[in-house]
mmCIF file of C-alpha atoms in Angstrom:
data_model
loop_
_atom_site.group_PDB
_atom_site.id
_atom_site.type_symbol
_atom_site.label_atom_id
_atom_site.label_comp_id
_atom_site.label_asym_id
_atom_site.label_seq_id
_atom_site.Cartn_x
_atom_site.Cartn_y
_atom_site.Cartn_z
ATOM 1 C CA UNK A 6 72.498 73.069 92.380
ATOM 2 C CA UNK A 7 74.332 74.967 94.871
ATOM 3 C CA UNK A 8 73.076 78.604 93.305
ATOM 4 C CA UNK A 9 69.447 77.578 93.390
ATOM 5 C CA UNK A 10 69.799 76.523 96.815
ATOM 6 C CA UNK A 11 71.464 79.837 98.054
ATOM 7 C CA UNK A 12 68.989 81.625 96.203
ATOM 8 C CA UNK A 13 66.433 80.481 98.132
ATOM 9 C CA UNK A 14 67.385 82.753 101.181
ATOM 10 C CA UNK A 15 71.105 82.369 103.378
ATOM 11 C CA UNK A 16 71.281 79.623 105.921
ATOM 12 C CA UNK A 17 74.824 79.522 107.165
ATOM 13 C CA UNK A 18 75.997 76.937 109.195
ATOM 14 C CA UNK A 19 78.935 79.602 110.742
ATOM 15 C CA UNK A 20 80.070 82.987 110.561
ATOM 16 C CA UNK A 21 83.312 82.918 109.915
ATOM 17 C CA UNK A 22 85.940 86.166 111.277
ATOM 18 C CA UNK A 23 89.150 85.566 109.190
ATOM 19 C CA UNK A 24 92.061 87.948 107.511
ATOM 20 C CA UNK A 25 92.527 88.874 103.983
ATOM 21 C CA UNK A 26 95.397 86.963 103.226
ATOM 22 C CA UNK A 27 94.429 85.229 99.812
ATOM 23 C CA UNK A 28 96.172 81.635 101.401
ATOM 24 C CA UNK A 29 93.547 81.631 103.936
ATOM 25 C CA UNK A 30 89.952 81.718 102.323
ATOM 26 C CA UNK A 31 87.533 80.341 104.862
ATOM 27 C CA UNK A 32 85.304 78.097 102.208
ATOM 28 C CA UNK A 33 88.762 76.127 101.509
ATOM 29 C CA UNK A 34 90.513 75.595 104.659
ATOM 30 C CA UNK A 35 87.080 74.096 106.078
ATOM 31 C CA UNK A 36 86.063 72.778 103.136
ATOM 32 C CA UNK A 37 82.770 74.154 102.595
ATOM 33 C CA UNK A 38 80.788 74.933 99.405
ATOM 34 C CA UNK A 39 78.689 77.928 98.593
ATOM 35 C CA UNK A 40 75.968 79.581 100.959
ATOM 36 C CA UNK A 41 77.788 77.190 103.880
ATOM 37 C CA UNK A 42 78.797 80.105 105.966
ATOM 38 C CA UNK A 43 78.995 84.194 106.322
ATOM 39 C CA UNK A 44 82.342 84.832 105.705
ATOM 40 C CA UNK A 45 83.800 88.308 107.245
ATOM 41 C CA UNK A 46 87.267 89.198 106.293
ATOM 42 C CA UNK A 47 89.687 91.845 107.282
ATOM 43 C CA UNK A 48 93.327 92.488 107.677
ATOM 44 C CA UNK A 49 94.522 90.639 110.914
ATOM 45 C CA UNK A 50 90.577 89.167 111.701
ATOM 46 C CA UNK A 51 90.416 92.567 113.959
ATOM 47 C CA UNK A 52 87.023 93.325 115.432
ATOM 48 C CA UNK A 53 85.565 97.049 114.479
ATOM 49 C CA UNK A 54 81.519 98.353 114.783
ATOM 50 C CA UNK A 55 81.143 97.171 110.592
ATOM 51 C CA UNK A 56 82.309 93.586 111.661
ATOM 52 C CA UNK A 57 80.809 93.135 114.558
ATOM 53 C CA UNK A 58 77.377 94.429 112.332
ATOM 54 C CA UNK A 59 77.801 91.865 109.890
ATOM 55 C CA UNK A 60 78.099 89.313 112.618
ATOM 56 C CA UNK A 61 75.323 90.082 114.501
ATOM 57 C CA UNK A 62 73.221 90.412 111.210
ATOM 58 C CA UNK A 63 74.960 86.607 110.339
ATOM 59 C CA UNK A 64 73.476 85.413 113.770
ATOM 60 C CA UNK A 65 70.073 87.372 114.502
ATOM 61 C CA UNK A 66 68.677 87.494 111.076
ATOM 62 C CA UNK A 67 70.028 84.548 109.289
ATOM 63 C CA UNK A 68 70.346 82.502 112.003
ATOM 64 C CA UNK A 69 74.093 81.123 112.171
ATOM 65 C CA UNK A 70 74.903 79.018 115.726
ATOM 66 C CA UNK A 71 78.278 79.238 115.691
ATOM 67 C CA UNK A 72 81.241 82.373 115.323
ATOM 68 C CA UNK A 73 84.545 81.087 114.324
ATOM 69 C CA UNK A 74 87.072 83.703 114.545
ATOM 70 C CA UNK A 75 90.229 82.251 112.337
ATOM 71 C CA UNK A 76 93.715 83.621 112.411
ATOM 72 C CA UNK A 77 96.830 82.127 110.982
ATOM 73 C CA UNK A 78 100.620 81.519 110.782
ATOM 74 C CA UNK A 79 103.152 83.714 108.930
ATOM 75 C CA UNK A 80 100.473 86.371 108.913
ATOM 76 C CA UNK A 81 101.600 89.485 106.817
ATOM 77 C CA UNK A 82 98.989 91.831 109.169
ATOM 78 C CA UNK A 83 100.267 90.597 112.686
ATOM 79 C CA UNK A 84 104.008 90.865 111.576
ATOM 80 C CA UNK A 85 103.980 94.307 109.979
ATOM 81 C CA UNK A 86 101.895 95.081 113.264
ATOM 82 C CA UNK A 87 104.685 94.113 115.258
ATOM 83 C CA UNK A 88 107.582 95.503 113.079
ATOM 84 C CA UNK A 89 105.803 98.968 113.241
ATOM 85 C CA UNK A 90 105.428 98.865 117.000
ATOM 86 C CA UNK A 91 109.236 97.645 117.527
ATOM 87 C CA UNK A 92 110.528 100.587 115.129
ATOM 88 C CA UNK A 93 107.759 103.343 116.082
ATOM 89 C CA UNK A 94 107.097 104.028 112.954
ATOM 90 C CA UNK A 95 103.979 105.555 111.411
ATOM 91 C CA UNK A 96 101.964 102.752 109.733
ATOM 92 C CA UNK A 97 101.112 105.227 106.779
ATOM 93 C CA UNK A 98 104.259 106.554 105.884
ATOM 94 C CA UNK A 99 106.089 103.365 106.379
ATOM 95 C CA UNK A 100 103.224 101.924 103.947
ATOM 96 C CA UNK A 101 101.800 104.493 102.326
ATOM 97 C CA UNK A 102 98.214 102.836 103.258
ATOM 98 C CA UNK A 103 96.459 106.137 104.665
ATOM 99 C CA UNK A 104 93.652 104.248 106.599
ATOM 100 C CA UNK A 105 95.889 101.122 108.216
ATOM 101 C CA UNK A 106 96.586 102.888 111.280
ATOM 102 C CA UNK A 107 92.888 101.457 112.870
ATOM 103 C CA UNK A 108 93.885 98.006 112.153
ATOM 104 C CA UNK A 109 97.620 97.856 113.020
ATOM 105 C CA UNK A 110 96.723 99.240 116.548
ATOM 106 C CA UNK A 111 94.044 96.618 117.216
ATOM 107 C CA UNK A 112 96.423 94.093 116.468
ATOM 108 C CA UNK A 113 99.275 95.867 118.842
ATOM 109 C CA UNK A 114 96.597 95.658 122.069
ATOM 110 C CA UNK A 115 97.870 91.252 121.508
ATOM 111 C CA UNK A 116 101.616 92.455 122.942
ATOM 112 C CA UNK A 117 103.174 94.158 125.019
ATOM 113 C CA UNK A 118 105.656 96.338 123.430
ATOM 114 C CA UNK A 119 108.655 95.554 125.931
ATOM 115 C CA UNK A 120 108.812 92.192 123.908
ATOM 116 C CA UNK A 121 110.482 94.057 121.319
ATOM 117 C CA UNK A 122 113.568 94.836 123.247
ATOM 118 C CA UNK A 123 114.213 90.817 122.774
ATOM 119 C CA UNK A 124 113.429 90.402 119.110
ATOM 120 C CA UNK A 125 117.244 92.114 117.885
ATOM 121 C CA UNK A 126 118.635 89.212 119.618
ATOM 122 C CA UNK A 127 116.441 85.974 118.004
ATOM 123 C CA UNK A 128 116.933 84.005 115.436
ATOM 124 C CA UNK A 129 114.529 84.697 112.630
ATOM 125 C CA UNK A 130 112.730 81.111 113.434
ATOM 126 C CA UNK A 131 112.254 82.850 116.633
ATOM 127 C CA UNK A 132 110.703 85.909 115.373
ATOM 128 C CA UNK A 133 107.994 83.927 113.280
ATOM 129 C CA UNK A 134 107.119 81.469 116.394
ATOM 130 C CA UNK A 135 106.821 85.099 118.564
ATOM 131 C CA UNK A 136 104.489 86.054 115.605
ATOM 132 C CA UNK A 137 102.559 83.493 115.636
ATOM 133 C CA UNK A 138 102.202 83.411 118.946
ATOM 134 C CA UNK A 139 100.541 86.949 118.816
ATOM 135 C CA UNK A 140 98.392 86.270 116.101
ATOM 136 C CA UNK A 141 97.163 83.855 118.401
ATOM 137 C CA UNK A 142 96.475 86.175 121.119
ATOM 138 C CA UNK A 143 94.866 88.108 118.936
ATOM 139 C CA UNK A 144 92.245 85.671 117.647
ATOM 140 C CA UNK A 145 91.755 85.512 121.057
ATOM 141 C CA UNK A 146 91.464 89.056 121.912
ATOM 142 C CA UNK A 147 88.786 89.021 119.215
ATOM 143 C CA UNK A 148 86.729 86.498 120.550
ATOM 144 C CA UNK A 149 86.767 88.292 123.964
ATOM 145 C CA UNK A 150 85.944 91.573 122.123
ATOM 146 C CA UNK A 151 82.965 89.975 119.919
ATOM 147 C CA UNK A 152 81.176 89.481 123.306
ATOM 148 C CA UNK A 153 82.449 92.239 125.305
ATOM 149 C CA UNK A 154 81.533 95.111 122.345
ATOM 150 C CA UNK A 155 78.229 93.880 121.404
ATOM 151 C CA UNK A 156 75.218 93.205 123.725
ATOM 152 C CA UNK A 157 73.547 91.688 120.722
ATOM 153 C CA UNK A 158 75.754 88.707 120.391
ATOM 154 C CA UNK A 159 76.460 88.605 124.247
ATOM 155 C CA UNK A 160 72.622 87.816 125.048
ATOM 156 C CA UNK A 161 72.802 85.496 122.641
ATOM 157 C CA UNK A 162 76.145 83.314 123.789
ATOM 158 C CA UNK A 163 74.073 83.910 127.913
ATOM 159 C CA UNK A 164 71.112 82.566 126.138
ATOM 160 C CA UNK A 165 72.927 79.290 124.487
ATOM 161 C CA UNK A 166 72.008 80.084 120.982
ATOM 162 C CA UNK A 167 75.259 81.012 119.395
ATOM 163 C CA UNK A 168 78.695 80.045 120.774
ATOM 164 C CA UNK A 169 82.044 81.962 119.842
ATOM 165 C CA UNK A 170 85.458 79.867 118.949
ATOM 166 C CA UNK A 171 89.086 80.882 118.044
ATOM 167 C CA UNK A 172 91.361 78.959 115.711
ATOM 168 C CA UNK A 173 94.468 78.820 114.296
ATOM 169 C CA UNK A 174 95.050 78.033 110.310
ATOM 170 C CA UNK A 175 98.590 76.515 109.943
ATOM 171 C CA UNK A 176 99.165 77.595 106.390
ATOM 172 C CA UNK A 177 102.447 74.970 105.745
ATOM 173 C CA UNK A 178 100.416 71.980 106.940
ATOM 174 C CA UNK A 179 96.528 73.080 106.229
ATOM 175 C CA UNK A 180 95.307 71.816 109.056
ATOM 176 C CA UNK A 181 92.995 74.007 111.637
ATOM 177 C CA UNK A 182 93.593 74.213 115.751
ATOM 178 C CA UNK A 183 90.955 75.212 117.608
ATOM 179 C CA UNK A 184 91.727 77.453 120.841
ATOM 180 C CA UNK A 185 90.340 75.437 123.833
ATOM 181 C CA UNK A 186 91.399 77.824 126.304
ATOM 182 C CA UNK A 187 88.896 80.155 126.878
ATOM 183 C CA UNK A 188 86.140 79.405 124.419
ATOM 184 C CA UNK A 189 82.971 81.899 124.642
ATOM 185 C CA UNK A 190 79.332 79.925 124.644
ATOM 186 C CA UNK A 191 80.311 76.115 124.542
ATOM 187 C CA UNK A 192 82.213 73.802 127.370
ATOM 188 C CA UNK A 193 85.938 73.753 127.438
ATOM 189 C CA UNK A 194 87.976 71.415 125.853
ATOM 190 C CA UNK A 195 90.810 69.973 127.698
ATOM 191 C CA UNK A 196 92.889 69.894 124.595
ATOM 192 C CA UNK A 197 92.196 71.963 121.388
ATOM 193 C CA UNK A 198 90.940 69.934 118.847
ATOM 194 C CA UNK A 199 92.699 69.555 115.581
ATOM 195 C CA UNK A 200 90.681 69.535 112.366
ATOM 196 C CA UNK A 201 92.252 68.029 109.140
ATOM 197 C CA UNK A 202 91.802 71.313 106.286
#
């Protein structure tokens, strides 16, 4: 039933920005079924000119209202980011990805690199809550960038037809916060909302 419905032409209720990690696919942490949303996926939900295509395409052409950009705890991406910019060393030869560079400096712009003098010195409970705290800066950073690199989507959040959110995926407990601090399109929330996964 579901395939004959998509077939007829995509209607998604979201686009949905969210990494590659395979504990983190968008359909199952909001429980959605098939042809519910867009769903754009790339190491570290970092914004480039091919993302921020297939979001305005999500929006202007199949009509989408909403932009959810989803990061999450323990993330692999943010962490290596952040290992790499504490060491200085070269994302490809640490890796051996050639093309990784692009993505592991988007996700650097989330902190300042003086915070690694401190991380030697912190327990490694520490280092994942300092993580996580820069993934969420980055969702952020890519909510902020979604509007600031792309006139498309900006006319639309001035015109109140799409609005932009960030969110945080807490992989132990499966449950979704949204980021009421500086939401892009849509009144603020005095608290973020929590949303059962």
């Amino acid at each position: 039933r579901q395939l004959r419905a998509t077939s007829r032409g995509p209607h998604p209720l979201a686009i949905v920005l969210s990494c590659i990690d395979s504990s983190t696919p968008a359909e199952m942490i909001f429980d959605l079924g098939l042809g519910d949303i867009f769903s754009v996926r790339i190491a570290g939900n970092v914004i480039s000119p091919m993302v921020l295509g297939s979001i305005e395409y999500g929006c202007t052409v199949a009509g989408a209202k909403l932009v959810i950009v989803v990061g999450h705890t323990c993330c692999g991406a943010v962490a290596a980011a952040v290992d790499l910019a504490c060491t200085r060393e070269n994302p490809e030869q640490q890796t051996g990805c050639q093309n990784l560079e692009p993505i592991v400096r988007n996700i650097q712009e989330a902190f300042d690199g003086a915070e690694c003098r401190r991380l030697p010195n912190i327990t490694p409970e520490e280092k994942a809550e300092f993580i996580d705290g820069v993934a969420e800066r980055n969702v952020q950073r890519s909510v902020d960038q979604i509007v600031e690199q792309s006139s498309t989507l900006s006319r639309l959040v001035r015109e109140g037809r799409i609005a932009v959110v960030g969110a945080m995926f807490e992989v132990s407990t499966g449950t979704v916060r949204l980021l009421g601090d500086r939401p892009v399109g849509v009144a603020e929330s005095e608290e973020a909302a929590k949303i059962p996964a």
